[in-house]
XYZ file of N, CA and C in Angstrom:
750
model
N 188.214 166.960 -41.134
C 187.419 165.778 -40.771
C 187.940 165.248 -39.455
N 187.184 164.851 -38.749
C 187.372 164.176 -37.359
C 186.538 163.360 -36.896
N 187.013 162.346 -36.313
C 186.767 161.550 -34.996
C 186.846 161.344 -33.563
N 185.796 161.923 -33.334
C 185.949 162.760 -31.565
C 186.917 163.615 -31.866
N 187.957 163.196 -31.162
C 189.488 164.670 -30.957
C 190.230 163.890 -31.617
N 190.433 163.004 -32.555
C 190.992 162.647 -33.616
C 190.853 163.122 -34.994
N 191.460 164.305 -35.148
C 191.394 165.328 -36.325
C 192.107 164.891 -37.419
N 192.015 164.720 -38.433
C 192.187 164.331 -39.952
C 192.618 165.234 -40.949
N 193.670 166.146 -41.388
C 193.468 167.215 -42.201
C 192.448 166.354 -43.592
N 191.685 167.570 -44.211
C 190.917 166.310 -45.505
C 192.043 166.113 -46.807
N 193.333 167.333 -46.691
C 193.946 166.574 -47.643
C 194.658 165.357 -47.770
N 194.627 164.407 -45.601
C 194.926 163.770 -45.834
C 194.297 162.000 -45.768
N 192.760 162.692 -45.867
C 192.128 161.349 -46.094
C 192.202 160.747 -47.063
N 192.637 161.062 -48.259
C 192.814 160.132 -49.419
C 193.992 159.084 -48.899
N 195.144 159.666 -47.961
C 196.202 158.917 -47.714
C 195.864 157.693 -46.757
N 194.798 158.338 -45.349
C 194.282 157.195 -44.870
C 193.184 155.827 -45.854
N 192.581 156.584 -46.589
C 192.072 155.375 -47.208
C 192.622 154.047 -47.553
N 193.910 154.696 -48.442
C 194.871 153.693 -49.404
C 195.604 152.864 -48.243
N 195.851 153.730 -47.189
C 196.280 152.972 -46.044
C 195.369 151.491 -45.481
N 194.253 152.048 -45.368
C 193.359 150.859 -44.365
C 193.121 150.019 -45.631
N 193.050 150.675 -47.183
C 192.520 149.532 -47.753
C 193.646 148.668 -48.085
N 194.975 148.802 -48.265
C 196.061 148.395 -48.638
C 196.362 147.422 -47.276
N 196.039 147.681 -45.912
C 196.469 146.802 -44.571
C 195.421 146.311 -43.940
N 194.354 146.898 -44.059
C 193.383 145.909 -43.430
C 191.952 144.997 -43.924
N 192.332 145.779 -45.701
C 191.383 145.600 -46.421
C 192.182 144.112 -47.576
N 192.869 144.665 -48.468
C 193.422 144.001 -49.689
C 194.012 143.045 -49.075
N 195.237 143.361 -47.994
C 196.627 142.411 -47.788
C 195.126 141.521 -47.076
N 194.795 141.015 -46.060
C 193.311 140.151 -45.840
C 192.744 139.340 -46.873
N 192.155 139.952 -47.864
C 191.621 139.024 -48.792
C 192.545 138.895 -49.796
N 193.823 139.095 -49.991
C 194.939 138.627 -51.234
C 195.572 136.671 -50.042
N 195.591 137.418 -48.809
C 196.422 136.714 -48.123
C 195.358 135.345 -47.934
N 194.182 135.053 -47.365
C 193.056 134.787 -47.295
C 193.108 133.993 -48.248
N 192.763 134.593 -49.440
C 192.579 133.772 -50.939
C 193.920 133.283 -51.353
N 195.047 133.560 -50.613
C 196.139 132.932 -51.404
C 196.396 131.418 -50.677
N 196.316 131.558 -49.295
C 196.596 130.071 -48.317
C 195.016 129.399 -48.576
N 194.054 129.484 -49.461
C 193.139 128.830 -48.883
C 193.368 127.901 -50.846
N 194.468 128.277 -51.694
C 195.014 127.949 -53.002
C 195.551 126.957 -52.707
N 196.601 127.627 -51.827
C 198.504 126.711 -52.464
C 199.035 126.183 -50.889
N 199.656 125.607 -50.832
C 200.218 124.674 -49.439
C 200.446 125.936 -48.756
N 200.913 125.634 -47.273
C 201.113 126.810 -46.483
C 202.798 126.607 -46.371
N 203.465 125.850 -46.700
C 205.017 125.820 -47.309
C 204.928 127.033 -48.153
N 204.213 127.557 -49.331
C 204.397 128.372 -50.086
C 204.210 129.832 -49.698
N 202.661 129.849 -48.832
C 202.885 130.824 -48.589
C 203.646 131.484 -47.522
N 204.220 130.612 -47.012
C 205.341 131.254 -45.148
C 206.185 131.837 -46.455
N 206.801 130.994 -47.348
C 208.239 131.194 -47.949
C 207.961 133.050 -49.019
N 206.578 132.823 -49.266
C 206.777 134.010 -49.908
C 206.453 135.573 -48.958
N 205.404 134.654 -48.137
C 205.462 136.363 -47.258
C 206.608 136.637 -46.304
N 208.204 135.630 -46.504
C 208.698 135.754 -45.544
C 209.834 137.377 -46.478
N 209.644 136.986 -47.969
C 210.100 138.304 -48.664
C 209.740 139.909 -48.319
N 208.472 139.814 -47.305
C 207.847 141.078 -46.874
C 209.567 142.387 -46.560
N 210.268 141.756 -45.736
C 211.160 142.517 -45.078
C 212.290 142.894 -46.077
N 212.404 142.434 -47.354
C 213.288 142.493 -48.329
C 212.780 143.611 -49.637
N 210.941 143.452 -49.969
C 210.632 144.313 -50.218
C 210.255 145.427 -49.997
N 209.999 145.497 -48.770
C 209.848 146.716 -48.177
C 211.400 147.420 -47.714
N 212.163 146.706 -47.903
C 213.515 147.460 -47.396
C 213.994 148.528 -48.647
N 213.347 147.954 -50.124
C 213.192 148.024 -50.795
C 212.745 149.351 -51.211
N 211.744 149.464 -50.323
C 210.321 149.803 -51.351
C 210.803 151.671 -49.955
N 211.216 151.186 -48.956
C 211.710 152.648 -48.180
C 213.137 152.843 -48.394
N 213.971 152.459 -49.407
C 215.199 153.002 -49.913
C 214.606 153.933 -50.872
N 213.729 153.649 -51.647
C 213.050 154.338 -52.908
C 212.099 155.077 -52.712
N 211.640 155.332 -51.763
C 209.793 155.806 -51.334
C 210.315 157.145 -50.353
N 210.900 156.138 -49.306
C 211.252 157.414 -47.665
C 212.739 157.707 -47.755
N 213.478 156.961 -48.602
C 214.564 157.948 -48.760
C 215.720 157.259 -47.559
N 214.969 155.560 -47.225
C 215.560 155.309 -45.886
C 216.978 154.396 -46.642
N 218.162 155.128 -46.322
C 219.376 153.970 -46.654
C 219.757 153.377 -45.915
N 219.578 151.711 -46.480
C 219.845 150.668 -45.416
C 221.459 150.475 -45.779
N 221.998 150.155 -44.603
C 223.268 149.676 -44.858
C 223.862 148.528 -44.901
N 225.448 148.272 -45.528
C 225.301 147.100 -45.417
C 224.920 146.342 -44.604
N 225.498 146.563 -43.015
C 225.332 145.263 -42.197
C 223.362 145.085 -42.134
N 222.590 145.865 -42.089
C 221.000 146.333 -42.434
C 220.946 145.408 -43.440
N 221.456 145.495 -45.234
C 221.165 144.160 -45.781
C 221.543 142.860 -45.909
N 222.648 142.979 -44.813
C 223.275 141.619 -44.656
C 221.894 140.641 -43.841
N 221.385 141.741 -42.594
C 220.047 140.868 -41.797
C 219.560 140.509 -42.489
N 219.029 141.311 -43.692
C 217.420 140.906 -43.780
C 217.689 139.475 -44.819
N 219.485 139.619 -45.618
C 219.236 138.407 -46.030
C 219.574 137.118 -45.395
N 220.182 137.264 -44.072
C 220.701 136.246 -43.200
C 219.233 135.683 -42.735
N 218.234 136.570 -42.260
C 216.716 136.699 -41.844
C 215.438 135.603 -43.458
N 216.241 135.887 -44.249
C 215.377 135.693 -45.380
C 215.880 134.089 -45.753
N 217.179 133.375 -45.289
C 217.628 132.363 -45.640
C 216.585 131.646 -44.304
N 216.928 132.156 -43.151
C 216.536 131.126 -42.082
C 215.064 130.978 -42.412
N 214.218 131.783 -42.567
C 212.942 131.657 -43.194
C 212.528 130.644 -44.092
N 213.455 130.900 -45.031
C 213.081 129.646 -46.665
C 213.574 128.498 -45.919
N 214.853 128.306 -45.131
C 214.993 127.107 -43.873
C 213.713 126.212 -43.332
N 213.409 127.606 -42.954
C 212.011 126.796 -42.380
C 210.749 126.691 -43.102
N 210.878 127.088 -44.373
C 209.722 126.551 -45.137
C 209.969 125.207 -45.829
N 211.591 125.481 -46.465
C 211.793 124.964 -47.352
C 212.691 123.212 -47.110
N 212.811 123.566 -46.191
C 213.626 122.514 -44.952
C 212.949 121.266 -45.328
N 211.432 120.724 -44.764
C 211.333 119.627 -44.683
C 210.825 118.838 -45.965
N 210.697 119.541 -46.944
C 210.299 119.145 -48.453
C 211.944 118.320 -48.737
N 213.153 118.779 -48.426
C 214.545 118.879 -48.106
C 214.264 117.048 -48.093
N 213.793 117.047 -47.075
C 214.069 115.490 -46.247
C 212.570 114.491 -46.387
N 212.077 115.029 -47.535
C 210.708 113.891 -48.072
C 209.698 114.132 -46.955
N 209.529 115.008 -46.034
C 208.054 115.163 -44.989
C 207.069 116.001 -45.953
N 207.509 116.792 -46.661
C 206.271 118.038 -46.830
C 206.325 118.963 -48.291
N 205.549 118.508 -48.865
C 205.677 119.370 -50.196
C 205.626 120.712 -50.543
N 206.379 121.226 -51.718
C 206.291 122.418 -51.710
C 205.374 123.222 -52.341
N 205.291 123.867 -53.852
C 204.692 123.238 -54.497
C 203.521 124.588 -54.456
N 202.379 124.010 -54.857
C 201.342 125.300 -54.394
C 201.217 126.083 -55.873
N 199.443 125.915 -55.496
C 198.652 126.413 -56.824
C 199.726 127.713 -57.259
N 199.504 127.864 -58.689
C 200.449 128.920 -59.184
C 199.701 130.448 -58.798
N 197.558 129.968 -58.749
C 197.181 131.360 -58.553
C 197.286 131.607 -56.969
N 197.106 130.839 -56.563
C 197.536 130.808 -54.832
C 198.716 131.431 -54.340
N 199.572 131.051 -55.020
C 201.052 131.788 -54.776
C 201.190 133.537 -55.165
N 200.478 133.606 -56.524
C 200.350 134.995 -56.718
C 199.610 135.955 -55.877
N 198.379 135.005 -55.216
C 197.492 136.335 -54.338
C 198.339 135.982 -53.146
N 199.196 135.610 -52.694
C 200.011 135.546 -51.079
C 201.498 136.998 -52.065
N 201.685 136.930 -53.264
C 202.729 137.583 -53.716
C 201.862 139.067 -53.259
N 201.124 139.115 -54.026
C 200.106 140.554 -53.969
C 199.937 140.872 -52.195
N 199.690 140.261 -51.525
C 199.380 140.210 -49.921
C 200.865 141.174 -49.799
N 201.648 140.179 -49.832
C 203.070 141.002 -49.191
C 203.077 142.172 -50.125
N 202.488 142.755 -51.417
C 203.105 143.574 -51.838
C 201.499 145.081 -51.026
N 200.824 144.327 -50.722
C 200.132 145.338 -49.398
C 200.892 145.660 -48.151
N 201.015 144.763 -47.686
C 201.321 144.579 -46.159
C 202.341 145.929 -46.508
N 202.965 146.024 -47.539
C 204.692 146.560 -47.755
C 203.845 148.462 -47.777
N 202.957 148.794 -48.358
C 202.301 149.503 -49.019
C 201.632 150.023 -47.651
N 201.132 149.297 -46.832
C 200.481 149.812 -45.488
C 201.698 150.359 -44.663
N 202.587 149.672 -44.362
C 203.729 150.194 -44.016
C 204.805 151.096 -44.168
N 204.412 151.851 -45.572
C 205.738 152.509 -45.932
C 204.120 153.855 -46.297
N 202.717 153.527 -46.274
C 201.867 154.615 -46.360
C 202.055 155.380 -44.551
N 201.434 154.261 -43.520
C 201.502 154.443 -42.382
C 202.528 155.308 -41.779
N 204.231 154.622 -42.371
C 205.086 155.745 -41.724
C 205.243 157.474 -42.045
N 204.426 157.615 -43.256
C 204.920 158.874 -43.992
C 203.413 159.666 -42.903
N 202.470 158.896 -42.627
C 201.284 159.386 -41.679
C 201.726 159.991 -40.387
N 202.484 158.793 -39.782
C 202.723 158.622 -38.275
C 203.170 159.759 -37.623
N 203.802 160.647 -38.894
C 205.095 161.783 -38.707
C 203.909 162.758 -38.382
N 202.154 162.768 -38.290
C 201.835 164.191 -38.113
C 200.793 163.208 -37.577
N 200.289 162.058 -37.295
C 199.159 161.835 -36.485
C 199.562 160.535 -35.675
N 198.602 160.215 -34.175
C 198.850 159.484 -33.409
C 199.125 157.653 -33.937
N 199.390 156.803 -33.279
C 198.663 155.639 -33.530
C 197.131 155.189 -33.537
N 197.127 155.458 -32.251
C 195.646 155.074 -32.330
C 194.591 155.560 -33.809
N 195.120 156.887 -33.708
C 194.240 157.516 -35.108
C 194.184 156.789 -36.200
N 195.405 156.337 -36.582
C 195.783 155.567 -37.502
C 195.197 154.207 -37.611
N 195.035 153.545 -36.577
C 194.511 152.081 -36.485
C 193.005 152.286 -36.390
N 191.979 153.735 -36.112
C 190.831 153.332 -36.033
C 190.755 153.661 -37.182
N 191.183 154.470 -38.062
C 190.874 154.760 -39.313
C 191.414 153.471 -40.522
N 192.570 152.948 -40.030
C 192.773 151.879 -40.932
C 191.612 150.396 -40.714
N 190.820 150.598 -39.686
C 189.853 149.258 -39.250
C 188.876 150.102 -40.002
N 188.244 151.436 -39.890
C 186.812 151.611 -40.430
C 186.988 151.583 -41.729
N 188.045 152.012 -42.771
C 188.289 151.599 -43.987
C 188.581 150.016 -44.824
N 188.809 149.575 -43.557
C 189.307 148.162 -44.096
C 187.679 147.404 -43.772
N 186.964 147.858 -42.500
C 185.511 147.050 -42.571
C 184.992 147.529 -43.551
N 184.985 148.694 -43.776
C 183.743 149.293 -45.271
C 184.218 148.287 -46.653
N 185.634 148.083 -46.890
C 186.366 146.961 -48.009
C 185.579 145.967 -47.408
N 186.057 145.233 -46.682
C 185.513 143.952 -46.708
C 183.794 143.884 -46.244
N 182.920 144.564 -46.028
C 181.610 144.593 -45.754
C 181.298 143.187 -47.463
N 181.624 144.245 -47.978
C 180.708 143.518 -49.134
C 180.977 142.025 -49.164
N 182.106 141.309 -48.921
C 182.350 140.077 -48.928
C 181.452 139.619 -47.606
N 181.653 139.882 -46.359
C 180.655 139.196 -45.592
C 179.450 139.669 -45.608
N 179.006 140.224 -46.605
C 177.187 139.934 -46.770
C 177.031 139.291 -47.375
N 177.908 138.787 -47.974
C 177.404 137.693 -49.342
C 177.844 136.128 -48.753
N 179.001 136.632 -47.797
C 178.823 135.014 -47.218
C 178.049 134.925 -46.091
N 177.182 135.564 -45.503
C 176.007 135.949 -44.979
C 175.065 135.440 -45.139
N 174.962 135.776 -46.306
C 173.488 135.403 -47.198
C 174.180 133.935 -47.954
N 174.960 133.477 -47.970
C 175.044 131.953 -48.497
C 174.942 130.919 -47.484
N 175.483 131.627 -46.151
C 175.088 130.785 -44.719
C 174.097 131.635 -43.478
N 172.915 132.482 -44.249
C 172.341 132.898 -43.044
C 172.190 132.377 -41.824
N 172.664 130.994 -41.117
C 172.087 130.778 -40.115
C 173.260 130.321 -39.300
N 174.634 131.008 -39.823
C 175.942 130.244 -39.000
C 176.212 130.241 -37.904
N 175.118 131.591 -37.905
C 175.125 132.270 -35.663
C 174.646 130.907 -34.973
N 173.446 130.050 -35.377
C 172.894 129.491 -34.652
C 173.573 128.004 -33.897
N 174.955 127.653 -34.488
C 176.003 126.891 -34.389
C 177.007 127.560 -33.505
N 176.763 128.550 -33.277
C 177.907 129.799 -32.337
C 177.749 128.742 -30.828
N 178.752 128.127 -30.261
C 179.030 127.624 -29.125
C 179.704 129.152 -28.166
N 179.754 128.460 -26.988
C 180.175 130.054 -26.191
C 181.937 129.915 -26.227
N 182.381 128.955 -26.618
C 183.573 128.960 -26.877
C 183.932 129.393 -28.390
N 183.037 129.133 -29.379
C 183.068 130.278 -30.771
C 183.320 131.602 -30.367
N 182.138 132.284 -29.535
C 181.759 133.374 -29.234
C 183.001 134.266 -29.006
N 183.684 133.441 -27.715
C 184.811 134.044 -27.324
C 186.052 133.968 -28.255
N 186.553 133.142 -28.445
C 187.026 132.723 -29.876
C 187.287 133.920 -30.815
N 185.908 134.287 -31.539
C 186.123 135.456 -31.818
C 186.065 136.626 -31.356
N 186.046 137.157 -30.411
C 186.097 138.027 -29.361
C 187.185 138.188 -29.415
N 188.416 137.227 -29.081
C 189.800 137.163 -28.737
C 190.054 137.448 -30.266
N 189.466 136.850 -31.516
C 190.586 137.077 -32.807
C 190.102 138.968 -33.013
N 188.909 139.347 -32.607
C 188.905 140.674 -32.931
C 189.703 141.924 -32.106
N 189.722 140.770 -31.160
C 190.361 142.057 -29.816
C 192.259 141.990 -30.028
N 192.347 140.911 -29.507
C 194.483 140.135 -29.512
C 194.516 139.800 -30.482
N 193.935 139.568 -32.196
C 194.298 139.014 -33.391
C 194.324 140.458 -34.692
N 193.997 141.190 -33.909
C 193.657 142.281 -34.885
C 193.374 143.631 -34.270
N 193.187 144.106 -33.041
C 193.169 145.470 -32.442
C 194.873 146.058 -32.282
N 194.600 145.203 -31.118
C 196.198 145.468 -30.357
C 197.014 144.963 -30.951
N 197.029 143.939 -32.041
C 198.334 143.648 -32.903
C 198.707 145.231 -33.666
N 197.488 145.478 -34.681
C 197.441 146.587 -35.258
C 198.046 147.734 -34.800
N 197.641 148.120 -33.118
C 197.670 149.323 -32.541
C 199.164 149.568 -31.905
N 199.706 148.275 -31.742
C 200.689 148.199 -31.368
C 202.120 148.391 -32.142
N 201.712 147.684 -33.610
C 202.111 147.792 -34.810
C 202.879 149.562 -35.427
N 201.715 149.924 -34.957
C 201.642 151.532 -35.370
C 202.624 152.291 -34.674
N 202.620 151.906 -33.527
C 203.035 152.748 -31.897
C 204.811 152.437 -32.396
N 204.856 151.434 -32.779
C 206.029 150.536 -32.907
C 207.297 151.342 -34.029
N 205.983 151.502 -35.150
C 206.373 152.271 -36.119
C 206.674 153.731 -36.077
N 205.924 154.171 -35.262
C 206.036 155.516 -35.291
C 207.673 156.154 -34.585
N 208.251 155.045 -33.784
C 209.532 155.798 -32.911
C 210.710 154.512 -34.261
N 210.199 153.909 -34.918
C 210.951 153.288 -35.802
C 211.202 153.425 -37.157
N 211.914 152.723 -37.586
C 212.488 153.094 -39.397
C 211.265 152.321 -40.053
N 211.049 152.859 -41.217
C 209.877 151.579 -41.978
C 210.795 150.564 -42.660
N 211.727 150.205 -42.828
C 212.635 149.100 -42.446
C 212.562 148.278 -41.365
N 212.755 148.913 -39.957
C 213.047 148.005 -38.747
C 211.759 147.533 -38.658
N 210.707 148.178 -38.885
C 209.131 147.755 -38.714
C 208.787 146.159 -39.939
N 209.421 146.182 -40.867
C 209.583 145.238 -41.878
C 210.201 143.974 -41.199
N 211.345 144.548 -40.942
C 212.468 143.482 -40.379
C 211.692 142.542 -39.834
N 210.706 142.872 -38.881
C 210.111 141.929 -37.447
C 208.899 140.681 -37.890
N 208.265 140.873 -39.306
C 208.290 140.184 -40.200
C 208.432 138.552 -39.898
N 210.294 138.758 -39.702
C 210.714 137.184 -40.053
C 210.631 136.797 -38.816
N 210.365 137.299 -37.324
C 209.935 136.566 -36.171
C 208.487 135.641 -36.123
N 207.836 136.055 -36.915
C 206.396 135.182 -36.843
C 206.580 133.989 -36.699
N 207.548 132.900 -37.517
C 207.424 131.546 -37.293
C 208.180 130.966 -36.008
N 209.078 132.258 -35.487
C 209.779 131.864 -34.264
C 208.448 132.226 -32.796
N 207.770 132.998 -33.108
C 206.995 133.290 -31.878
C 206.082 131.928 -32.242
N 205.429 132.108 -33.212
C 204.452 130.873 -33.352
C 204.903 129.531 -33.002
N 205.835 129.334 -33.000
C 206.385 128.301 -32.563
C 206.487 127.551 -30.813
N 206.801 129.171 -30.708
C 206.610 129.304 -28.964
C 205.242 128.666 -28.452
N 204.410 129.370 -28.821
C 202.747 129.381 -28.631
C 202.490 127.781 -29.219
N 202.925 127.150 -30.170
C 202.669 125.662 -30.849
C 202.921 124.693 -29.242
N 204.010 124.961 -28.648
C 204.657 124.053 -27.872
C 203.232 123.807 -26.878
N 203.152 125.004 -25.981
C 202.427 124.473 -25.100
C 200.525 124.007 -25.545
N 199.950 125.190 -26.387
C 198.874 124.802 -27.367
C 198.674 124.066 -28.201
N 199.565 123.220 -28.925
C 199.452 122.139 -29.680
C 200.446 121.154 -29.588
N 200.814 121.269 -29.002
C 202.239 120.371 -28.536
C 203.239 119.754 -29.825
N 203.410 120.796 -30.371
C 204.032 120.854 -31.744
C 205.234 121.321 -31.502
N 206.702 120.330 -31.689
C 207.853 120.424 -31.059
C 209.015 121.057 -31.765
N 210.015 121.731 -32.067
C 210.252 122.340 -33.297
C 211.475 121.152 -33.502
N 211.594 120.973 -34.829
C 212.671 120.020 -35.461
C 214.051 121.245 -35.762
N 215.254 119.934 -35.796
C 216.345 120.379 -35.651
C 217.036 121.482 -36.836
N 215.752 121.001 -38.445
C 215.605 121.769 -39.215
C 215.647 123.861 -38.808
N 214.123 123.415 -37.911
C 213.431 124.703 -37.300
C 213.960 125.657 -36.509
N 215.085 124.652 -35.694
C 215.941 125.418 -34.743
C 217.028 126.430 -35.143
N 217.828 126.010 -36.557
C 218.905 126.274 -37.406
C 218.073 127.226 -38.044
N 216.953 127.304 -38.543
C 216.320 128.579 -39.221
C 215.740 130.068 -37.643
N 215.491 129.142 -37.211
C 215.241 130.010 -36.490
C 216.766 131.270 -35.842
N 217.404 129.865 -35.487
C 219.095 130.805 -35.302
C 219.288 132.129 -36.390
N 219.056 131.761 -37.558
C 219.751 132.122 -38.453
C 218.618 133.974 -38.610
N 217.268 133.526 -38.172
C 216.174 134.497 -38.028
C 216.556 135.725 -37.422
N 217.065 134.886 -36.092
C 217.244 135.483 -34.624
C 218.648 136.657 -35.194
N 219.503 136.007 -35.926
C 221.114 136.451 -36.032
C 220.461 137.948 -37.045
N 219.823 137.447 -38.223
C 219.565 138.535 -39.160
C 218.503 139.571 -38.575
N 217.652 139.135 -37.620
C 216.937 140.660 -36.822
C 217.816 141.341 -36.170
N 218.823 140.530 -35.265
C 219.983 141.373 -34.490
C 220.827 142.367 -35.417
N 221.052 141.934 -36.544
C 221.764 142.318 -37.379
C 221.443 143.515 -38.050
N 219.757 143.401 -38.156
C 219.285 144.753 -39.119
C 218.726 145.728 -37.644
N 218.634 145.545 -36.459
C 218.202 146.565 -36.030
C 219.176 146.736 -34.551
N 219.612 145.736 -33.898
C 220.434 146.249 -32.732
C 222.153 146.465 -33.127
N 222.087 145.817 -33.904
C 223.937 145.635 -34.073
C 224.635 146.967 -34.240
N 224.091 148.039 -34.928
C 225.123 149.450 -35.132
C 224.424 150.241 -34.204
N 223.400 150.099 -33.813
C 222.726 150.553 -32.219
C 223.798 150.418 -30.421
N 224.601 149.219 -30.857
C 225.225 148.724 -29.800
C 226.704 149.190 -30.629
N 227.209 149.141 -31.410
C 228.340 150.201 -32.122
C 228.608 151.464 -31.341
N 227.757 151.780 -31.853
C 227.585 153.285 -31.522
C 227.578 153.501 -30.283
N 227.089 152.445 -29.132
C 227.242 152.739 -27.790
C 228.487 152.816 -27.552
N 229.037 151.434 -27.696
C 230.729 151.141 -27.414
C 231.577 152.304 -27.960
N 231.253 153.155 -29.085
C 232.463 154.046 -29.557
C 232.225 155.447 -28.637
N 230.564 155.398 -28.521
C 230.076 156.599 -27.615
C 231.004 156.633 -25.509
């Protein structure tokens, strides 16, 4: 099977399927339906476990042994995280808390995201990225088709509210929110461990944060800073630290 000069052996389209539906299909509507439940305190704190189960899930799957200083990050990485979820409930600003079924479909989300990632790397080893990301988008649109016809047909006329700043809007979430995150994702993975690809995970609330300052002028508290440290220390930890070892003894 192929796509243009993107060749597919067919024994291994069953593997791409489970792939796109597990990353661009399920983890979407588990994740989707879980923040639209339970506070978004709940769900940062539980998808911030992504890098712990999947470290997990490629000790047992790919055979990848993490080592200690490897699980020392991800749990130094996994404290600064709950830091920053769990921080300002800490000091009476922000509750924690969160529907019980809400929490379970954000649990199920990470246990995709983990599943796309540890399918993807065992792929990567005999096909490109790109291959991988158009096949994980046409499997994941055919999954979700059926949900937007039906919210389609409950708001047939939502186009007609489309401002040209909608337009673009989504333009940008289909192109920078979901192409090149994806494609990049892959590329990333493919010269990496499905561990180190996990690890990067616990940067989301530190980049987002970046992007808050000047776009929403959302300032990070002294809470945010100390989690973030602690983020920063446990990524160094699971992917450059015996990288830079090994130089110095080399």
């Amino acid at each position: 099977f192929s796509l243009g000069h993107h060749k597919v052996a067919r024994g291994d389209l069953k593997k791409f399927m489970l792939v796109g539906i597990f990353g661009s299909g399920l983890n979407v509507i588990f994740f989707m339906s879980g923040i639209s439940r339970t506070t978004a305190t709940s769900s940062a704190a539980i998808f911030a476990t992504v890098p712990l189960v999947n470290a997990l899930a490629a000790a047992f799957i790919l055979r990848e042994k993490p080592t200690i200083v490897r699980m020392l990050g991800v749990i130094v990485g996994l404290l600064g995280s709950f830091l920053i979820a769990f921080g300002p409930s800490f000091l009476g600003t922000k509750s924690v808390g969160g529907d019980v079924w809400g929490n379970l479909l954000v649990g199920l989300a990470v246990f995709s995201w983990v599943a796309y990632i540890i399918g993807s790397k065992e792929l990567l080893q005999k096909y490109s990225p790109l291959t991988m990301t158009t096949y994980s988008f046409l499997v994941g649109a055919t999954v979700l088709f059926p949900l937007s016809y039906f919210e389609f047909v409950s708001q047939p006329g939502w186009y007609l509210g489309l401002t040209t700043l909608g337009f673009w809007a989504i333009l940008y979430g289909a192109i920078f929110a979901s192409i090149v995150p994806f494609f990049l994702y892959q590329w990333g993975m493919k010269y990496t461990s499905a561990f180190q690809a996990g690890i990067v995970t616990y940067l989301n609330p530190v980049l987002a944060s970046l992007w808050a300052i000047p776009l929403l002028g959302e300032y990070p508290t002294p809470i945010f800073l100390i989690g973030t440290g602690l983020i920063l220390g446990g990524v160094f930890l699971a992917t450059a630290y015996e990288l830079l070892q090994k130089r110095r003894a080399s």
